Short mmCIF file of C-alpha atoms in Angstrom, two decimals:
data_model
loop_
_atom_site.label_atom_id
_atom_site.label_comp_id
_atom_site.label_asym_id
_atom_site.label_seq_id
_atom_site.Cartn_x
_atom_site.Cartn_y
_atom_site.Cartn_z
CA UNK A 1 0.00 0.00 0.00
CA UNK A 2 1.43 3.38 -0.97
CA UNK A 3 1.84 6.28 1.47
CA UNK A 4 -1.18 8.16 0.08
CA UNK A 5 -3.46 5.16 0.64
CA UNK A 6 -2.10 4.65 4.16
CA UNK A 7 -2.93 8.27 4.94
CA UNK A 8 -6.49 7.96 3.56
CA UNK A 9 -7.07 4.68 5.39
CA UNK A 10 -5.85 6.27 8.62
CA UNK A 11 -8.18 9.26 8.11
CA UNK A 12 -11.18 7.02 7.43
CA UNK A 13 -10.49 4.94 10.54
CA UNK A 14 -9.99 8.04 12.69
CA UNK A 15 -13.75 8.69 12.33
CA UNK A 16 -14.77 5.29 13.76
CA UNK A 17 -16.93 5.57 16.86
CA UNK A 18 -18.22 9.09 16.12
CA UNK A 19 -21.98 9.72 16.26
CA UNK A 20 -24.42 9.92 13.37
CA UNK A 21 -25.54 13.56 13.04
CA UNK A 22 -27.81 14.55 10.14
CA UNK A 23 -26.28 17.02 7.70
CA UNK A 24 -23.13 17.52 9.78
CA UNK A 25 -19.48 16.68 9.39
CA UNK A 26 -17.17 17.38 12.30
CA UNK A 27 -14.65 14.77 13.36
CA UNK A 28 -14.98 15.93 16.95
CA UNK A 29 -18.69 15.07 17.04
CA UNK A 30 -19.75 13.05 13.99
CA UNK A 31 -21.42 13.02 10.60
CA UNK A 32 -24.18 11.44 8.59
CA UNK A 33 -23.28 8.99 5.83
CA UNK A 34 -23.09 11.61 3.08
CA UNK A 35 -21.15 14.22 5.02
CA UNK A 36 -18.69 11.57 6.21
CA UNK A 37 -17.89 10.68 2.61
CA UNK A 38 -17.62 14.36 1.64
CA UNK A 39 -15.18 14.95 4.53
CA UNK A 40 -12.98 12.04 3.41
CA UNK A 41 -13.11 13.18 -0.22
CA UNK A 42 -12.07 16.71 0.73
CA UNK A 43 -9.24 15.36 2.89
CA UNK A 44 -8.03 13.21 -0.03
CA UNK A 45 -8.29 16.04 -2.55
CA UNK A 46 -11.02 14.26 -4.51
CA UNK A 47 -13.39 17.17 -3.90
CA UNK A 48 -12.57 20.87 -3.56
CA UNK A 49 -12.52 22.22 0.01
CA UNK A 50 -15.47 24.53 -0.77
CA UNK A 51 -17.69 21.70 -2.08
CA UNK A 52 -21.13 21.64 -0.45
CA UNK A 53 -23.93 19.14 -0.86
CA UNK A 54 -27.49 20.16 -1.47
CA UNK A 55 -29.76 20.20 1.57
CA UNK A 56 -31.59 16.92 2.08
CA UNK A 57 -34.12 15.49 4.51
CA UNK A 58 -32.83 12.64 6.66
CA UNK A 59 -35.76 10.47 5.59
CA UNK A 60 -35.68 11.37 1.86
CA UNK A 61 -35.19 7.76 0.73
CA UNK A 62 -38.15 6.57 2.78
CA UNK A 63 -40.65 8.77 0.94
CA UNK A 64 -39.17 9.31 -2.55
CA UNK A 65 -38.31 7.11 -5.51
CA UNK A 66 -35.67 9.50 -6.90
CA UNK A 67 -32.18 9.16 -5.44
CA UNK A 68 -30.74 12.58 -4.62
CA UNK A 69 -27.57 10.78 -3.53
CA UNK A 70 -26.97 9.28 -6.97
CA UNK A 71 -27.81 12.59 -8.67
CA UNK A 72 -25.10 14.29 -6.61
CA UNK A 73 -22.59 11.50 -7.22
CA UNK A 74 -23.08 11.87 -10.97
CA UNK A 75 -21.67 15.40 -10.65
CA UNK A 76 -18.39 14.35 -9.03
CA UNK A 77 -17.86 10.63 -9.63
CA UNK A 78 -17.96 7.85 -12.19
CA UNK A 79 -20.23 4.89 -11.64
CA UNK A 80 -18.03 1.81 -11.84
CA UNK A 81 -20.50 -0.93 -10.90
CA UNK A 82 -24.25 -1.43 -10.76
CA UNK A 83 -26.15 -3.99 -8.74
CA UNK A 84 -26.41 -6.16 -11.84
CA UNK A 85 -22.60 -6.40 -11.91
CA UNK A 86 -22.71 -8.45 -8.70
CA UNK A 87 -20.42 -6.18 -6.72
CA UNK A 88 -19.61 -8.78 -4.10
CA UNK A 89 -18.23 -11.06 -6.81
CA UNK A 90 -15.98 -8.24 -8.02
CA UNK A 91 -14.37 -7.02 -4.79
CA UNK A 92 -10.98 -7.17 -6.47
CA UNK A 93 -12.11 -4.24 -8.64
CA UNK A 94 -12.90 -2.04 -5.64
CA UNK A 95 -10.39 0.52 -4.44
CA UNK A 96 -9.90 2.37 -1.20
CA UNK A 97 -12.27 5.35 -1.25
CA UNK A 98 -14.89 3.92 -3.59
CA UNK A 99 -18.38 5.00 -2.57
CA UNK A 100 -20.75 2.11 -1.95
CA UNK A 101 -24.41 3.11 -2.46
CA UNK A 102 -27.07 1.14 -0.61
CA UNK A 103 -30.85 1.12 -1.01
CA UNK A 104 -32.52 2.56 2.05
CA UNK A 105 -36.30 2.82 1.90
CA UNK A 106 -37.61 3.34 -1.64
CA UNK A 107 -34.35 4.39 -3.28
CA UNK A 108 -30.57 4.54 -3.02
CA UNK A 109 -30.25 6.72 0.05
CA UNK A 110 -27.32 5.43 2.11
CA UNK A 111 -23.62 5.26 1.38
CA UNK A 112 -20.38 3.99 2.79
CA UNK A 113 -16.77 4.20 1.75
CA UNK A 114 -14.77 1.14 0.77
CA UNK A 115 -11.80 0.46 3.00
CA UNK A 116 -10.27 -2.87 1.94
CA UNK A 117 -10.71 -6.60 2.39
CA UNK A 118 -14.46 -6.47 1.73
CA UNK A 119 -15.07 -3.87 4.46
CA UNK A 120 -16.78 -0.51 4.37
CA UNK A 121 -17.00 2.38 6.80
CA UNK A 122 -20.30 4.22 7.03
CA UNK A 123 -22.33 6.34 9.40
CA UNK A 124 -25.18 4.29 10.81
CA UNK A 125 -28.10 6.24 12.26
CA UNK A 126 -28.03 4.25 15.53
CA UNK A 127 -24.44 2.97 15.87
CA UNK A 128 -22.57 5.96 14.45
CA UNK A 129 -19.54 5.58 12.22
CA UNK A 130 -18.71 1.89 12.01
CA UNK A 131 -16.65 -0.56 9.98
CA UNK A 132 -18.57 -3.57 8.65
CA UNK A 133 -18.40 -6.29 6.06
CA UNK A 134 -19.83 -5.25 2.71
CA UNK A 135 -21.53 -8.66 2.55
CA UNK A 136 -24.04 -7.50 5.18
CA UNK A 137 -25.55 -5.22 2.52
CA UNK A 138 -25.43 -7.68 -0.38
CA UNK A 139 -29.17 -7.58 -1.08
CA UNK A 140 -29.33 -3.79 -0.70
CA UNK A 141 -26.39 -2.80 -2.92
CA UNK A 142 -27.24 -0.32 -5.65
CA UNK A 143 -23.96 0.87 -7.14
CA UNK A 144 -20.30 1.76 -6.62
CA UNK A 145 -18.79 5.12 -7.56
CA UNK A 146 -15.23 6.44 -7.82
CA UNK A 147 -14.35 10.12 -7.53
CA UNK A 148 -13.22 11.59 -10.87
CA UNK A 149 -10.38 13.47 -9.15
CA UNK A 150 -9.19 10.31 -7.41
CA UNK A 151 -5.39 9.90 -7.34
#
């Protein structure tokens, strides 16, 4: 693993144990799933420091069929896999920092960031920022995205 990847992995893991807080991103207190990914992407230089997401309701995916998350990802990332590609059978194609999009409610409304070895880090509404096996979400996987500015 190169030095850059070690630094990103360390940054991702430094968020573990923080609380889930809707629409926020502060390492001292916590973040929701989207703001956590934005914070990592800014740290890595994949997004500009002044990048801001649109405002979104915490229960958007429960009540709407349209994925605001995927609309925003289309602006800054390339989709590299869809559910039909059987992501879990292609883990060797995933890279540190890939955004894993998960169906939550009626649409793709939750996301995590790929770490390595089939594990993701995401901000869970009850448990906060946690590291888990991607296989837990096998039936809920929607897509995988990679930042266009990724090193």
